[in-house]
CSV table of C-alpha atoms in Angstrom, one decimal:
chain,number,residue,atom,x,y,z
A,110,MET,CA,150.8,244.0,75.9
A,111,VAL,CA,148.9,243.0,79.0
A,112,MET,CA,150.9,243.0,82.2
A,113,LEU,CA,150.2,242.2,85.8
A,114,ALA,CA,150.7,245.0,88.3
A,115,LYS,CA,154.4,244.5,89.0
A,116,PRO,CA,155.1,243.1,92.5
A,117,ALA,CA,158.4,242.3,93.9
A,118,ILE,CA,159.6,239.1,92.3
A,119,GLU,CA,160.5,237.7,95.7
A,120,GLN,CA,156.8,237.3,96.4
A,121,PHE,CA,156.7,234.4,93.9
A,122,SER,CA,158.1,230.9,94.1
A,123,TYR,CA,160.7,229.9,91.6
A,124,ILE,CA,162.6,226.7,90.8
A,125,ARG,CA,166.3,226.3,90.1
A,126,ASN,CA,166.6,223.4,87.7
A,127,SER,CA,169.2,220.9,88.9
A,128,ARG,CA,168.9,219.3,85.5
A,129,PRO,CA,167.0,221.0,82.6
A,130,THR,CA,163.6,219.6,81.7
A,131,ALA,CA,163.5,218.5,78.1
A,132,LEU,CA,160.8,218.4,75.5
A,133,PHE,CA,159.2,215.0,75.4
A,134,PRO,CA,158.0,214.2,71.9
A,135,GLN,CA,156.6,210.8,73.0
A,136,ILE,CA,153.7,212.4,75.0
A,137,PRO,CA,150.8,210.2,73.8
A,138,VAL,CA,148.8,211.5,70.9
A,139,VAL,CA,145.3,210.1,70.4
A,140,ASP,CA,143.4,210.5,67.1
A,141,LEU,CA,139.8,210.4,68.2
A,142,SER,CA,138.7,209.6,64.6
A,143,LYS,CA,140.5,206.2,64.7
A,144,PRO,CA,138.7,203.0,65.7
A,145,ASP,CA,141.5,201.9,68.1
A,146,SER,CA,141.5,205.3,70.0
A,147,LYS,CA,140.0,203.7,73.1
A,148,HIS,CA,143.0,201.4,73.6
A,149,GLN,CA,145.4,204.3,73.1
A,150,ILE,CA,143.5,206.3,75.7
A,151,ILE,CA,143.7,203.5,78.3
A,152,LYS,CA,147.4,203.1,77.7
A,153,ALA,CA,148.0,206.8,78.0
A,154,CYS,CA,145.9,207.1,81.2
A,155,GLU,CA,147.8,204.1,82.8
A,156,GLU,CA,151.3,205.4,81.8
A,157,PHE,CA,151.0,209.2,82.0
A,158,GLY,CA,147.5,210.2,83.2
A,159,PHE,CA,147.8,212.7,80.3
A,160,PHE,CA,147.6,212.8,76.5
A,161,ARG,CA,147.0,215.0,73.5
A,162,VAL,CA,144.0,214.6,71.3
A,163,ILE,CA,143.7,215.5,67.6
A,164,ASN,CA,140.6,215.3,65.3
A,165,HIS,CA,138.6,216.2,68.4
A,166,GLY,CA,135.6,217.6,66.6
A,167,VAL,CA,135.6,221.0,68.3
A,168,PRO,CA,135.3,223.7,65.6
A,169,MET,CA,138.3,226.0,65.4
A,170,ASP,CA,135.9,228.9,65.1
A,171,PHE,CA,134.7,228.2,68.6
A,172,ILE,CA,138.2,228.0,69.9
A,173,SER,CA,139.5,231.2,68.2
A,174,ARG,CA,136.4,233.2,69.1
A,175,LEU,CA,136.7,232.4,72.8
A,176,GLU,CA,140.4,233.0,72.8
A,177,SER,CA,139.8,236.4,71.2
A,178,GLU,CA,137.1,237.3,73.9
A,179,ALA,CA,139.4,236.1,76.7
A,180,THR,CA,142.2,238.3,75.4
A,181,LYS,CA,139.8,241.3,75.4
A,182,PHE,CA,138.9,240.6,79.1
A,183,PHE,CA,142.5,240.3,80.3
A,184,SER,CA,143.3,243.5,78.4
A,185,LEU,CA,140.9,245.5,80.6
A,186,PRO,CA,142.6,247.8,83.1
A,187,LEU,CA,143.6,245.9,86.2
A,188,CYS,CA,141.6,248.3,88.4
A,189,GLU,CA,138.5,247.4,86.5
A,190,LYS,CA,139.1,243.6,86.7
A,191,GLU,CA,139.8,243.9,90.4
A,192,LYS,CA,136.5,245.7,91.0
A,193,THR,CA,134.7,242.4,90.3
A,194,GLY,CA,136.1,241.1,93.6
A,195,GLN,CA,138.0,238.1,94.6
A,196,PRO,CA,136.7,234.7,93.5
A,197,LYS,CA,134.2,233.3,96.1
A,198,PRO,CA,134.6,230.8,94.4
A,199,TYR,CA,133.8,232.2,91.0
A,200,GLY,CA,135.2,235.4,89.5
A,201,TYR,CA,138.5,237.1,88.8
A,202,GLY,CA,141.7,236.3,90.6
A,203,ASN,CA,145.2,237.9,90.3
A,204,LYS,CA,148.3,236.2,91.6
A,205,ARG,CA,146.6,234.6,94.6
A,206,ILE,CA,145.6,231.0,94.0
A,207,GLY,CA,143.1,229.8,96.6
A,208,PRO,CA,142.8,230.8,100.2
A,209,ASN,CA,145.9,229.0,101.7
A,210,GLY,CA,148.8,231.1,100.6
A,211,ASP,CA,149.6,229.8,97.1
A,212,VAL,CA,150.6,232.4,94.6
A,213,GLY,CA,151.7,232.4,90.9
A,214,TRP,CA,152.5,234.7,88.0
A,215,VAL,CA,148.9,234.4,86.7
A,216,GLU,CA,145.5,236.1,86.5
A,217,TYR,CA,142.4,234.1,85.9
A,218,LEU,CA,138.6,234.0,85.6
A,219,LEU,CA,136.8,231.1,87.1
A,220,LEU,CA,133.2,230.3,86.0
A,221,THR,CA,130.6,227.6,86.7
A,222,THR,CA,129.3,225.7,83.7
A,223,ASN,CA,125.8,225.8,85.2
A,224,GLN,CA,123.5,228.8,85.3
A,225,ASP,CA,124.2,229.6,88.9
A,226,PRO,CA,122.1,232.7,90.0
A,227,ASN,CA,125.0,234.0,92.1
A,228,LEU,CA,127.3,233.9,89.0
A,229,LEU,CA,124.7,235.6,86.9
A,230,ARG,CA,124.5,238.4,89.5
A,231,PHE,CA,128.3,238.5,89.5
A,232,LEU,CA,128.3,238.9,85.8
A,233,SER,CA,125.5,241.5,85.7
A,234,GLY,CA,125.1,245.2,86.6
A,235,GLU,CA,126.9,245.0,90.0
A,236,ASN,CA,130.2,245.0,88.1
A,237,PRO,CA,132.0,247.6,86.0
A,238,GLU,CA,130.3,248.5,82.8
A,239,SER,CA,133.2,247.3,80.7
A,240,PHE,CA,133.1,243.9,82.3
A,241,SER,CA,129.4,243.4,82.0
A,242,LEU,CA,129.6,244.5,78.3
A,243,TRP,CA,132.4,242.0,77.7
A,244,PHE,CA,130.4,239.2,79.2
A,245,CYS,CA,127.4,240.0,77.1
A,246,TYR,CA,129.5,239.6,73.9
A,247,CYS,CA,131.3,236.6,75.3
A,248,ARG,CA,128.4,234.5,76.6
A,249,PHE,CA,127.7,233.1,73.1
A,250,ALA,CA,131.3,232.1,72.6
A,251,LEU,CA,131.5,230.6,76.1
A,252,ASN,CA,128.4,228.5,75.6
A,253,ASN,CA,129.5,227.2,72.2
A,254,TYR,CA,132.9,226.3,73.4
A,255,MET,CA,131.9,224.7,76.6
A,256,SER,CA,129.2,222.7,75.0
A,257,ALA,CA,131.6,221.3,72.4
A,258,VAL,CA,134.3,220.6,74.9
A,259,LYS,CA,131.9,218.9,77.3
A,260,LYS,CA,130.7,216.7,74.5
A,261,MET,CA,134.2,215.7,73.7
A,262,ALA,CA,135.0,215.0,77.4
A,263,CYS,CA,132.0,212.7,77.6
A,264,GLU,CA,133.0,210.8,74.4
A,265,ILE,CA,136.5,210.3,75.9
A,266,LEU,CA,135.0,209.0,79.2
A,267,GLU,CA,132.7,206.6,77.3
A,268,MET,CA,135.8,205.3,75.3
A,269,ILE,CA,137.5,204.8,78.7
A,270,ALA,CA,134.5,202.8,79.9
A,271,ASP,CA,134.6,200.7,76.7
A,272,GLY,CA,138.3,200.2,77.0
A,273,LEU,CA,138.0,199.0,80.6
A,274,LYS,CA,135.0,196.8,79.6
A,275,ILE,CA,132.7,198.6,82.1
A,276,GLN,CA,128.9,198.6,81.7
A,277,PRO,CA,127.1,200.9,81.3
A,278,ARG,CA,129.4,202.8,79.1
A,279,ASN,CA,128.1,206.1,80.5
A,280,VAL,CA,129.2,205.2,84.1
A,281,PHE,CA,131.6,208.2,84.0
A,282,SER,CA,130.1,210.5,81.4
A,283,LYS,CA,126.7,210.6,83.1
A,284,LEU,CA,128.3,212.5,86.0
A,285,LEU,CA,129.2,215.3,83.7
A,286,MET,CA,125.8,215.2,81.9
A,287,ASP,CA,123.9,215.4,85.2
A,288,GLU,CA,122.1,218.7,85.7
A,289,GLN,CA,123.7,219.0,89.0
A,290,SER,CA,127.2,218.4,87.7
A,291,ASP,CA,129.7,220.5,89.6
A,292,SER,CA,131.9,221.3,86.5
A,293,VAL,CA,133.8,224.5,86.2
A,294,PHE,CA,135.6,226.5,83.5
A,295,ARG,CA,138.8,228.5,84.0
A,296,LEU,CA,140.6,231.0,81.8
A,297,ASN,CA,144.2,231.5,82.8
A,298,HIS,CA,146.4,234.3,81.6
A,299,TYR,CA,150.2,234.3,82.2
A,300,PRO,CA,151.7,237.6,81.2
A,301,PRO,CA,155.4,237.8,80.2
A,302,CYS,CA,157.5,237.8,83.3
A,303,PRO,CA,160.4,240.3,82.6
A,304,ASP,CA,162.4,239.2,85.6
A,305,VAL,CA,162.8,235.6,84.3
A,306,GLN,CA,165.9,236.6,82.4
A,307,SER,CA,167.7,237.8,85.5
A,308,LEU,CA,167.2,234.7,87.6
A,309,ASN,CA,170.2,232.9,86.3
A,310,GLY,CA,168.6,229.6,85.2
A,311,SER,CA,165.7,229.7,87.6
A,312,ASN,CA,162.0,229.6,86.5
A,313,VAL,CA,159.2,231.7,88.1
A,314,ILE,CA,156.2,229.6,88.8
A,315,GLY,CA,153.1,230.7,87.0
A,316,PHE,CA,150.9,228.0,88.6
A,317,GLY,CA,152.4,225.6,91.1
A,318,GLU,CA,152.4,221.8,90.9
A,319,HIS,CA,149.1,220.1,91.6
A,320,THR,CA,146.7,217.5,90.4
A,321,ASP,CA,143.1,218.3,89.3
A,322,PRO,CA,140.5,217.0,91.8
A,323,GLN,CA,137.7,216.4,89.3
A,324,ILE,CA,137.1,213.4,87.0
A,325,ILE,CA,138.7,214.8,83.8
A,326,SER,CA,140.2,218.1,82.6
A,327,VAL,CA,140.3,219.3,79.1
A,328,LEU,CA,143.0,222.0,78.4
A,329,ARG,CA,143.6,224.1,75.4
A,330,SER,CA,146.2,226.9,75.2
A,331,ASN,CA,147.8,229.2,72.7
A,332,ASN,CA,151.1,228.5,71.1
A,333,THR,CA,153.2,229.6,74.1
A,334,SER,CA,155.2,227.0,76.2
A,335,GLY,CA,155.1,226.7,79.9
A,336,LEU,CA,153.1,223.6,80.8
A,337,GLN,CA,155.1,220.8,82.4
A,338,ILE,CA,154.0,217.4,83.7
A,339,SER,CA,155.6,215.0,86.2
A,340,LEU,CA,156.4,211.5,85.1
A,341,ARG,CA,156.0,208.5,87.4
A,342,ASP,CA,159.7,208.7,88.4
A,343,GLY,CA,159.2,212.2,89.6
A,344,SER,CA,161.1,214.0,86.8
A,345,TRP,CA,159.4,216.9,85.0
A,346,ILE,CA,159.1,217.3,81.3
A,347,SER,CA,157.9,220.3,79.2
A,348,VAL,CA,154.9,219.8,77.0
A,349,PRO,CA,155.2,221.3,73.5
A,350,PRO,CA,152.4,223.7,72.9
A,351,ASP,CA,149.9,223.0,70.2
A,352,GLN,CA,147.1,225.5,69.7
A,353,TYR,CA,145.1,223.1,67.5
A,354,SER,CA,144.9,220.2,69.9
A,355,PHE,CA,143.5,219.5,73.4
A,356,PHE,CA,145.3,218.0,76.3
A,357,ILE,CA,143.5,215.7,78.7
A,358,ASN,CA,144.3,215.2,82.4
A,359,VAL,CA,143.2,212.3,84.5
A,360,GLY,CA,141.7,213.8,87.7
A,361,ASP,CA,141.8,212.6,91.3
A,362,SER,CA,138.2,211.4,91.1
A,363,LEU,CA,138.9,209.2,88.1
A,364,GLN,CA,142.0,207.8,89.9
A,365,VAL,CA,139.7,206.7,92.8
A,366,MET,CA,137.0,205.3,90.5
A,367,THR,CA,139.6,203.2,88.6
A,368,ASN,CA,141.0,202.1,92.0
A,369,GLY,CA,144.4,203.5,91.1
A,370,ARG,CA,144.7,201.9,87.7
A,371,PHE,CA,144.8,205.5,86.4
A,372,GLU,CA,146.8,208.1,88.3
A,373,SER,CA,146.0,211.8,88.2
A,374,VAL,CA,148.8,213.7,86.6
A,375,LYS,CA,150.8,216.3,88.6
A,376,HIS,CA,151.4,219.4,86.5
A,377,ARG,CA,152.6,223.0,86.7
A,378,VAL,CA,153.1,226.1,84.6
A,379,MET,CA,156.3,228.1,84.3
A,380,ALA,CA,156.2,231.8,83.5
A,381,ASN,CA,157.6,232.9,80.1
A,382,GLY,CA,159.9,235.8,79.9
A,383,VAL,CA,158.8,237.0,76.5
A,384,LYS,CA,155.3,235.8,75.5
A,385,SER,CA,152.0,235.7,77.3
A,386,ARG,CA,150.3,232.3,77.7
A,387,LEU,CA,146.5,231.9,77.6
A,388,SER,CA,144.8,228.6,78.6
A,389,MET,CA,141.2,227.5,78.7
A,390,ILE,CA,140.4,224.5,80.9
A,391,TYR,CA,137.1,222.6,81.4
A,392,PHE,CA,137.1,220.6,84.6
A,393,GLY,CA,134.5,217.9,84.4
A,394,GLY,CA,133.1,217.2,87.9
A,395,PRO,CA,130.3,215.1,89.4
A,396,PRO,CA,127.3,216.4,91.4
A,397,LEU,CA,128.2,217.5,94.9
A,398,SER,CA,126.2,214.7,96.5
A,399,GLU,CA,127.8,212.0,94.2
A,400,LYS,CA,129.6,209.2,96.1
A,401,ILE,CA,133.1,208.6,94.7
A,402,ALA,CA,134.6,205.1,95.3
A,403,PRO,CA,136.4,202.5,93.3
A,404,LEU,CA,134.1,200.7,90.9
A,405,PRO,CA,133.5,197.1,92.0
A,406,SER,CA,134.4,195.8,88.5
A,407,LEU,CA,137.9,197.3,88.8
A,408,THR,CA,138.9,196.1,92.2
A,409,GLY,CA,139.4,192.5,91.1
A,410,GLY,CA,137.8,191.1,94.2
A,411,GLU,CA,140.5,192.8,96.3
A,412,GLN,CA,140.0,195.5,98.9
A,413,SER,CA,139.6,198.9,97.3
A,414,LEU,CA,142.4,201.3,97.8
A,415,TYR,CA,140.2,204.3,98.7
A,416,LYS,CA,137.4,205.0,101.1
A,417,GLU,CA,134.1,206.1,99.8
A,418,PHE,CA,133.5,209.9,99.9
A,419,THR,CA,131.2,212.4,98.4
A,420,TRP,CA,132.4,215.0,95.9
A,421,PHE,CA,131.4,217.7,98.4
A,422,GLU,CA,133.6,216.2,101.0
A,423,TYR,CA,136.6,215.9,98.7
A,424,LYS,CA,136.1,219.4,97.3
A,425,LYS,CA,136.0,220.8,100.8
A,426,SER,CA,139.3,219.0,101.5
A,427,VAL,CA,140.9,220.4,98.4
A,428,TYR,CA,139.8,223.9,99.3
A,429,ASN,CA,141.5,223.6,102.6
A,430,SER,CA,144.7,222.3,101.2
A,431,ARG,CA,147.8,223.8,99.5
A,432,LEU,CA,148.2,223.2,95.8
A,433,ALA,CA,151.0,220.6,96.1
A,434,ASP,CA,149.4,218.6,99.0
A,435,ASN,CA,148.6,214.9,98.4
A,436,ARG,CA,144.9,215.3,99.0
A,437,LEU,CA,143.9,211.7,98.2
A,438,MET,CA,146.2,210.5,101.1
A,439,HIS,CA,143.4,211.4,103.5
A,440,PHE,CA,141.0,209.1,101.7
A,441,ALA,CA,143.2,206.1,101.2
A,442,ARG,CA,142.6,202.9,103.1
A,443,ILE,CA,145.4,202.2,105.6
A,444,ALA,CA,146.5,198.6,105.4
A,445,ALA,CA,146.2,196.7,108.7
A,446,SER,CA,149.5,196.1,110.4
């Protein structure tokens, strides 16, 4: 069993549930093989900013192979993983999430989807032999998985464009397909938290509440619960795990580009007292220089809700914020009084 170095539980945030969050079987399920899937996607994005996809076309062999390799990595001794250094921004992280004081019961590996020379040096001989050997074996699995998931994300974005009657239909997907796309890939490992049972109804936070800043996020996890999403009324619901499906999050950038018609979903992960949770997330982002603004065809002739900004500007704002901060607030237009 893989365990984090055991710190005092007081270092971590926890939530005392005033009312228990319940499983919510009505979370939208979209069958990508069905001809009406684009309409289901639009409805899910408008009502939840989140949905589950089945018949997604990603081979299960790609999924299971990468999950196996990720498990091997997180099974390395903690001292060896820590020798890779703190993520700047790519690399291995343990408990600390970002530079602004957020912590969680999680360890992770953050990778760029592009062949960044700095990342390749990070993943080469400057690191412990066991890590470099792991990456050599894992590179093939990573490439297969990320290529398939990126293809699916682009197909979903093109269905969204079709459903919104936007031309050209690659208005969103071309940003992910661009050679300069600033997309990233993250492996999260949440070890069992033995102290959960002693907290008398409180939950230890594995990853605090936040929205994803990119355009779209594609999540796959093993069959361990923990993921929760916030509904429009502010209540939290638990998402039943499904190791054979993918979960799609609307990101902040897509919220802006649709002028608020879609809203990015606030989500979090609770630690599990018995089982470890492993998740793999593709964050589809635009090039750093890309200007993000509401599409004219979606403003209906009215003033747009957001100011134009570049992805670099927004990414910098995100990096300087806490997880739970409303980062889009700084880019919203203020109505004249």
